[in-house]
Amino acid sequence: MSMTVAGAKIALEGVIIKTQKSIEREVAYLKELADDKATLSHIEQMQADGEPLPDNNPYGSFSEWRDAIEKEIKTGQNSLDRIEIEKAELMAFNYFMETAPEA
């Protein structure tokens, strides 16, 4: 089945909105990533200083805690990498929407 330019533009309208909303979360991801990196640094400093795990810590060891934070950092970075791709996609979508002839 062949799609017309007009049909493609209609289909992309929802995709553009969804992509824009995803990109808007970039600031939150950046803040979360900075917080996670600060937490990782704090964990490493606590461990180097020989401090015990905090009483309310859900992890059994510094190693478990560090692994969990490193996983969160990786996840956050993956989200930011995805947003960079979405920015490029949005540029392409908008270019198509503005320049593709419908006839």
Backbone as JSON Lines, residues from 0, in Angstrom:
{"i":0,"aa":"M","n":[0.85,-1.16,0.0],"ca":[0.0,0.0,0.0],"c":[0.9,1.23,0.0]}
{"i":1,"aa":"S","n":[0.59,2.15,-0.85],"ca":[1.39,3.36,-1.01],"c":[0.79,4.48,-0.16]}
{"i":2,"aa":"M","n":[1.67,5.3,0.39],"ca":[1.23,6.42,1.22],"c":[1.47,7.71,0.47]}
{"i":3,"aa":"T","n":[0.52,8.61,0.58],"ca":[0.69,9.92,-0.03],"c":[1.44,10.83,0.93]}
{"i":4,"aa":"V","n":[1.94,11.93,0.39],"ca":[2.62,12.91,1.24],"c":[1.63,13.46,2.27]}
{"i":5,"aa":"A","n":[0.42,13.73,1.85],"ca":[-0.6,14.23,2.79],"c":[-0.85,13.21,3.89]}
{"i":6,"aa":"G","n":[-0.92,11.95,3.54],"ca":[-1.13,10.9,4.54],"c":[0.04,10.8,5.5]}
{"i":7,"aa":"A","n":[1.25,10.94,4.96],"ca":[2.45,10.9,5.8],"c":[2.46,12.07,6.78]}
{"i":8,"aa":"K","n":[2.07,13.23,6.31],"ca":[2.04,14.41,7.19],"c":[1.03,14.22,8.32]}
{"i":9,"aa":"I","n":[-0.11,13.65,7.99],"ca":[-1.12,13.39,9.03],"c":[-0.57,12.39,10.05]}
{"i":10,"aa":"A","n":[0.08,11.35,9.56],"ca":[0.64,10.33,10.46],"c":[1.73,10.92,11.34]}
{"i":11,"aa":"L","n":[2.52,11.83,10.8],"ca":[3.63,12.41,11.56],"c":[3.2,13.41,12.62]}
{"i":12,"aa":"E","n":[2.03,13.98,12.5],"ca":[1.58,14.98,13.48],"c":[1.66,14.44,14.9]}
{"i":13,"aa":"G","n":[1.14,13.24,15.12],"ca":[1.18,12.63,16.45],"c":[2.58,12.27,16.87]}
{"i":14,"aa":"V","n":[3.38,11.81,15.92],"ca":[4.77,11.45,16.22],"c":[5.56,12.68,16.64]}
{"i":15,"aa":"I","n":[5.31,13.79,15.97],"ca":[6.0,15.04,16.31],"c":[5.67,15.47,17.72]}
{"i":16,"aa":"I","n":[4.41,15.43,18.09],"ca":[4.0,15.81,19.44],"c":[4.66,14.9,20.48]}
{"i":17,"aa":"K","n":[4.64,13.62,20.23],"ca":[5.25,12.65,21.16],"c":[6.76,12.89,21.27]}
{"i":18,"aa":"T","n":[7.4,13.15,20.15],"ca":[8.85,13.4,20.15],"c":[9.18,14.68,20.9]}
{"i":19,"aa":"Q","n":[8.38,15.73,20.7],"ca":[8.61,16.99,21.42],"c":[8.48,16.79,22.92]}
{"i":20,"aa":"K","n":[7.49,16.04,23.35],"ca":[7.31,15.78,24.78],"c":[8.48,15.0,25.35]}
{"i":21,"aa":"S","n":[8.99,14.05,24.6],"ca":[10.15,13.29,25.05],"c":[11.37,14.19,25.2]}
{"i":22,"aa":"I","n":[11.58,15.07,24.24],"ca":[12.72,15.99,24.28],"c":[12.61,16.94,25.47]}
{"i":23,"aa":"E","n":[11.4,17.32,25.83],"ca":[11.19,18.22,26.97],"c":[11.67,17.62,28.28]}
{"i":24,"aa":"R","n":[11.82,16.31,28.35],"ca":[12.28,15.66,29.57],"c":[13.81,15.71,29.72]}
{"i":25,"aa":"E","n":[14.5,16.28,28.74],"ca":[15.96,16.32,28.78],"c":[16.49,17.0,30.04]}
{"i":26,"aa":"V","n":[15.9,18.11,30.43],"ca":[16.37,18.83,31.62],"c":[16.25,17.96,32.87]}
{"i":27,"aa":"A","n":[15.16,17.24,32.98],"ca":[14.98,16.35,34.13],"c":[16.02,15.23,34.12]}
{"i":28,"aa":"Y","n":[16.3,14.67,32.94],"ca":[17.33,13.63,32.84],"c":[18.71,14.16,33.2]}
{"i":29,"aa":"L","n":[19.01,15.38,32.76],"ca":[20.3,15.99,33.09],"c":[20.45,16.2,34.59]}
{"i":30,"aa":"K","n":[19.37,16.66,35.23],"ca":[19.41,16.87,36.68],"c":[19.58,15.54,37.4]}
{"i":31,"aa":"E","n":[18.83,14.54,36.98],"ca":[18.92,13.22,37.61],"c":[20.31,12.63,37.42]}
{"i":32,"aa":"L","n":[20.88,12.8,36.24],"ca":[22.23,12.29,35.98],"c":[23.25,12.99,36.87]}
{"i":33,"aa":"A","n":[23.12,14.31,37.03],"ca":[24.03,15.04,37.91],"c":[23.87,14.58,39.35]}
{"i":34,"aa":"D","n":[22.64,14.35,39.78],"ca":[22.39,13.86,41.14],"c":[23.01,12.48,41.34]}
{"i":35,"aa":"D","n":[22.84,11.61,40.35],"ca":[23.4,10.26,40.45],"c":[24.92,10.3,40.52]}
{"i":36,"aa":"K","n":[25.53,11.16,39.72],"ca":[26.99,11.27,39.75],"c":[27.47,11.83,41.09]}
{"i":37,"aa":"A","n":[26.73,12.77,41.65],"ca":[27.08,13.3,42.97],"c":[26.93,12.21,44.04]}
{"i":38,"aa":"T","n":[25.89,11.41,43.92],"ca":[25.69,10.31,44.86],"c":[26.83,9.3,44.75]}
{"i":39,"aa":"L","n":[27.22,8.98,43.54],"ca":[28.33,8.04,43.34],"c":[29.61,8.58,43.97]}
{"i":40,"aa":"S","n":[29.86,9.85,43.78],"ca":[31.04,10.47,44.38],"c":[30.97,10.41,45.91]}
{"i":41,"aa":"H","n":[29.78,10.66,46.45],"ca":[29.58,10.62,47.9],"c":[29.8,9.2,48.44]}
{"i":42,"aa":"I","n":[29.29,8.22,47.73],"ca":[29.48,6.82,48.13],"c":[30.96,6.48,48.17]}
{"i":43,"aa":"E","n":[31.67,6.87,47.13],"ca":[33.11,6.57,47.06],"c":[33.86,7.27,48.19]}
{"i":44,"aa":"Q","n":[33.46,8.5,48.51],"ca":[34.11,9.24,49.6],"c":[33.82,8.58,50.95]}
{"i":45,"aa":"M","n":[32.57,8.19,51.16],"ca":[32.21,7.51,52.4],"c":[33.03,6.23,52.58]}
{"i":46,"aa":"Q","n":[33.14,5.46,51.49],"ca":[33.87,4.21,51.54],"c":[35.35,4.47,51.81]}
{"i":47,"aa":"A","n":[35.91,5.49,51.15],"ca":[37.33,5.82,51.35],"c":[37.59,6.28,52.78]}
{"i":48,"aa":"D","n":[36.62,6.97,53.36],"ca":[36.77,7.47,54.74],"c":[36.47,6.39,55.77]}
{"i":49,"aa":"G","n":[36.05,5.23,55.33],"ca":[35.75,4.14,56.26],"c":[34.45,4.3,57.01]}
{"i":50,"aa":"E","n":[33.56,5.1,56.5],"ca":[32.26,5.31,57.16],"c":[31.38,4.08,56.95]}
{"i":51,"aa":"P","n":[30.49,3.81,57.89],"ca":[29.56,2.69,57.71],"c":[28.42,3.09,56.77]}
{"i":52,"aa":"L","n":[27.73,2.09,56.25],"ca":[26.53,2.38,55.45],"c":[25.51,3.09,56.34]}
{"i":53,"aa":"P","n":[24.78,4.05,55.83],"ca":[23.72,4.68,56.62],"c":[22.69,3.64,57.06]}
{"i":54,"aa":"D","n":[22.08,3.88,58.2],"ca":[21.11,2.93,58.74],"c":[19.92,2.69,57.81]}
{"i":55,"aa":"N","n":[19.49,3.74,57.12],"ca":[18.3,3.61,56.27],"c":[18.63,3.19,54.84]}
{"i":56,"aa":"N","n":[19.87,2.78,54.59],"ca":[20.29,2.38,53.26],"c":[19.75,0.99,52.92]}
{"i":57,"aa":"P","n":[19.11,0.86,51.76],"ca":[18.52,-0.44,51.4],"c":[19.52,-1.46,50.85]}
{"i":58,"aa":"Y","n":[20.77,-1.05,50.68],"ca":[21.77,-1.94,50.09],"c":[22.61,-2.61,51.17]}
{"i":59,"aa":"G","n":[23.06,-3.8,50.89],"ca":[23.82,-4.57,51.87],"c":[25.29,-4.19,51.94]}
{"i":60,"aa":"S","n":[25.76,-3.46,50.94],"ca":[27.17,-3.09,50.92],"c":[27.36,-1.85,50.04]}
{"i":61,"aa":"F","n":[28.54,-1.25,50.19],"ca":[28.86,-0.12,49.33],"c":[28.92,-0.57,47.87]}
{"i":62,"aa":"S","n":[29.39,-1.77,47.65],"ca":[29.51,-2.31,46.31],"c":[28.13,-2.41,45.64]}
{"i":63,"aa":"E","n":[27.15,-2.94,46.36],"ca":[25.78,-3.03,45.82],"c":[25.22,-1.64,45.54]}
{"i":64,"aa":"W","n":[25.44,-0.73,46.45],"ca":[24.94,0.63,46.32],"c":[25.57,1.29,45.09]}
{"i":65,"aa":"R","n":[26.88,1.16,44.97],"ca":[27.61,1.75,43.84],"c":[27.12,1.15,42.52]}
{"i":66,"aa":"D","n":[26.96,-0.18,42.48],"ca":[26.48,-0.84,41.27],"c":[25.1,-0.31,40.85]}
{"i":67,"aa":"A","n":[24.23,-0.11,41.83],"ca":[22.88,0.39,41.53],"c":[22.95,1.81,40.97]}
{"i":68,"aa":"I","n":[23.78,2.65,41.55],"ca":[23.9,4.03,41.07],"c":[24.55,4.05,39.68]}
{"i":69,"aa":"E","n":[25.56,3.22,39.47],"ca":[26.2,3.16,38.15],"c":[25.2,2.71,37.08]}
{"i":70,"aa":"K","n":[24.3,1.81,37.45],"ca":[23.26,1.36,36.52],"c":[22.32,2.52,36.2]}
{"i":71,"aa":"E","n":[21.95,3.31,37.22],"ca":[21.09,4.47,37.0],"c":[21.78,5.5,36.11]}
{"i":72,"aa":"I","n":[23.08,5.69,36.31],"ca":[23.84,6.62,35.47],"c":[23.82,6.16,34.02]}
{"i":73,"aa":"K","n":[24.03,4.89,33.81],"ca":[24.02,4.35,32.44],"c":[22.65,4.51,31.8]}
{"i":74,"aa":"T","n":[21.61,4.24,32.57],"ca":[20.25,4.39,32.06],"c":[19.97,5.85,31.7]}
{"i":75,"aa":"G","n":[20.38,6.77,32.58],"ca":[20.19,8.19,32.31],"c":[20.95,8.64,31.08]}
{"i":76,"aa":"Q","n":[22.17,8.17,30.93],"ca":[22.96,8.53,29.75],"c":[22.34,7.97,28.48]}
{"i":77,"aa":"N","n":[21.81,6.75,28.56],"ca":[21.12,6.17,27.41],"c":[19.9,7.0,27.02]}
{"i":78,"aa":"S","n":[19.19,7.51,28.02],"ca":[18.03,8.36,27.76],"c":[18.45,9.65,27.07]}
{"i":79,"aa":"L","n":[19.54,10.24,27.53],"ca":[20.04,11.47,26.9],"c":[20.52,11.2,25.48]}
{"i":80,"aa":"D","n":[21.15,10.07,25.26],"ca":[21.58,9.7,23.91],"c":[20.38,9.54,22.98]}
{"i":81,"aa":"R","n":[19.31,8.93,23.51],"ca":[18.08,8.75,22.74],"c":[17.47,10.1,22.38]}
{"i":82,"aa":"I","n":[17.51,11.04,23.32],"ca":[16.95,12.37,23.07],"c":[17.73,13.08,21.96]}
{"i":83,"aa":"E","n":[19.02,12.88,21.89],"ca":[19.81,13.48,20.8],"c":[19.32,12.96,19.45]}
{"i":84,"aa":"I","n":[19.03,11.68,19.38],"ca":[18.49,11.1,18.14],"c":[17.11,11.68,17.86]}
{"i":85,"aa":"E","n":[16.31,11.81,18.89],"ca":[14.96,12.36,18.71],"c":[15.02,13.8,18.23]}
{"i":86,"aa":"K","n":[16.0,14.57,18.66],"ca":[16.15,15.94,18.17],"c":[16.42,15.94,16.67]}
{"i":87,"aa":"A","n":[17.28,15.04,16.22],"ca":[17.56,14.93,14.79],"c":[16.32,14.48,14.03]}
{"i":88,"aa":"E","n":[15.6,13.52,14.59],"ca":[14.37,13.06,13.95],"c":[13.36,14.2,13.85]}
{"i":89,"aa":"L","n":[13.23,14.98,14.92],"ca":[12.28,16.09,14.92],"c":[12.65,17.11,13.84]}
{"i":90,"aa":"M","n":[13.94,17.38,13.69],"ca":[14.38,18.28,12.63],"c":[13.95,17.75,11.26]}
{"i":91,"aa":"A","n":[14.15,16.46,11.05],"ca":[13.77,15.86,9.78],"c":[12.25,15.88,9.57]}
{"i":92,"aa":"F","n":[11.53,15.55,10.62],"ca":[10.06,15.58,10.52],"c":[9.58,16.98,10.16]}
{"i":93,"aa":"N","n":[10.09,17.97,10.88],"ca":[9.66,19.36,10.63],"c":[10.05,19.81,9.22]}
{"i":94,"aa":"Y","n":[11.22,19.43,8.77],"ca":[11.64,19.78,7.41],"c":[10.68,19.16,6.4]}
{"i":95,"aa":"F","n":[10.37,17.9,6.6],"ca":[9.43,17.22,5.71],"c":[8.06,17.91,5.72]}
{"i":96,"aa":"M","n":[7.57,18.23,6.91],"ca":[6.26,18.85,7.05],"c":[6.22,20.2,6.33]}
{"i":97,"aa":"E","n":[7.32,20.93,6.38],"ca":[7.36,22.26,5.79],"c":[7.64,22.25,4.29]}
{"i":98,"aa":"T","n":[8.37,21.28,3.8],"ca":[8.84,21.36,2.42],"c":[8.28,20.32,1.46]}
{"i":99,"aa":"A","n":[7.75,19.23,1.95],"ca":[7.26,18.18,1.03],"c":[6.01,18.65,0.3]}
{"i":100,"aa":"P","n":[6.05,18.59,-1.01],"ca":[4.87,19.0,-1.78],"c":[3.77,17.94,-1.66]}
{"i":101,"aa":"E","n":[2.56,18.39,-1.52],"ca":[1.45,17.46,-1.36],"c":[0.85,17.02,-2.69]}
{"i":102,"aa":"A","n":[1.26,17.62,-3.76],"ca":[0.68,17.25,-5.05],"c":[1.58,16.32,-5.83]}
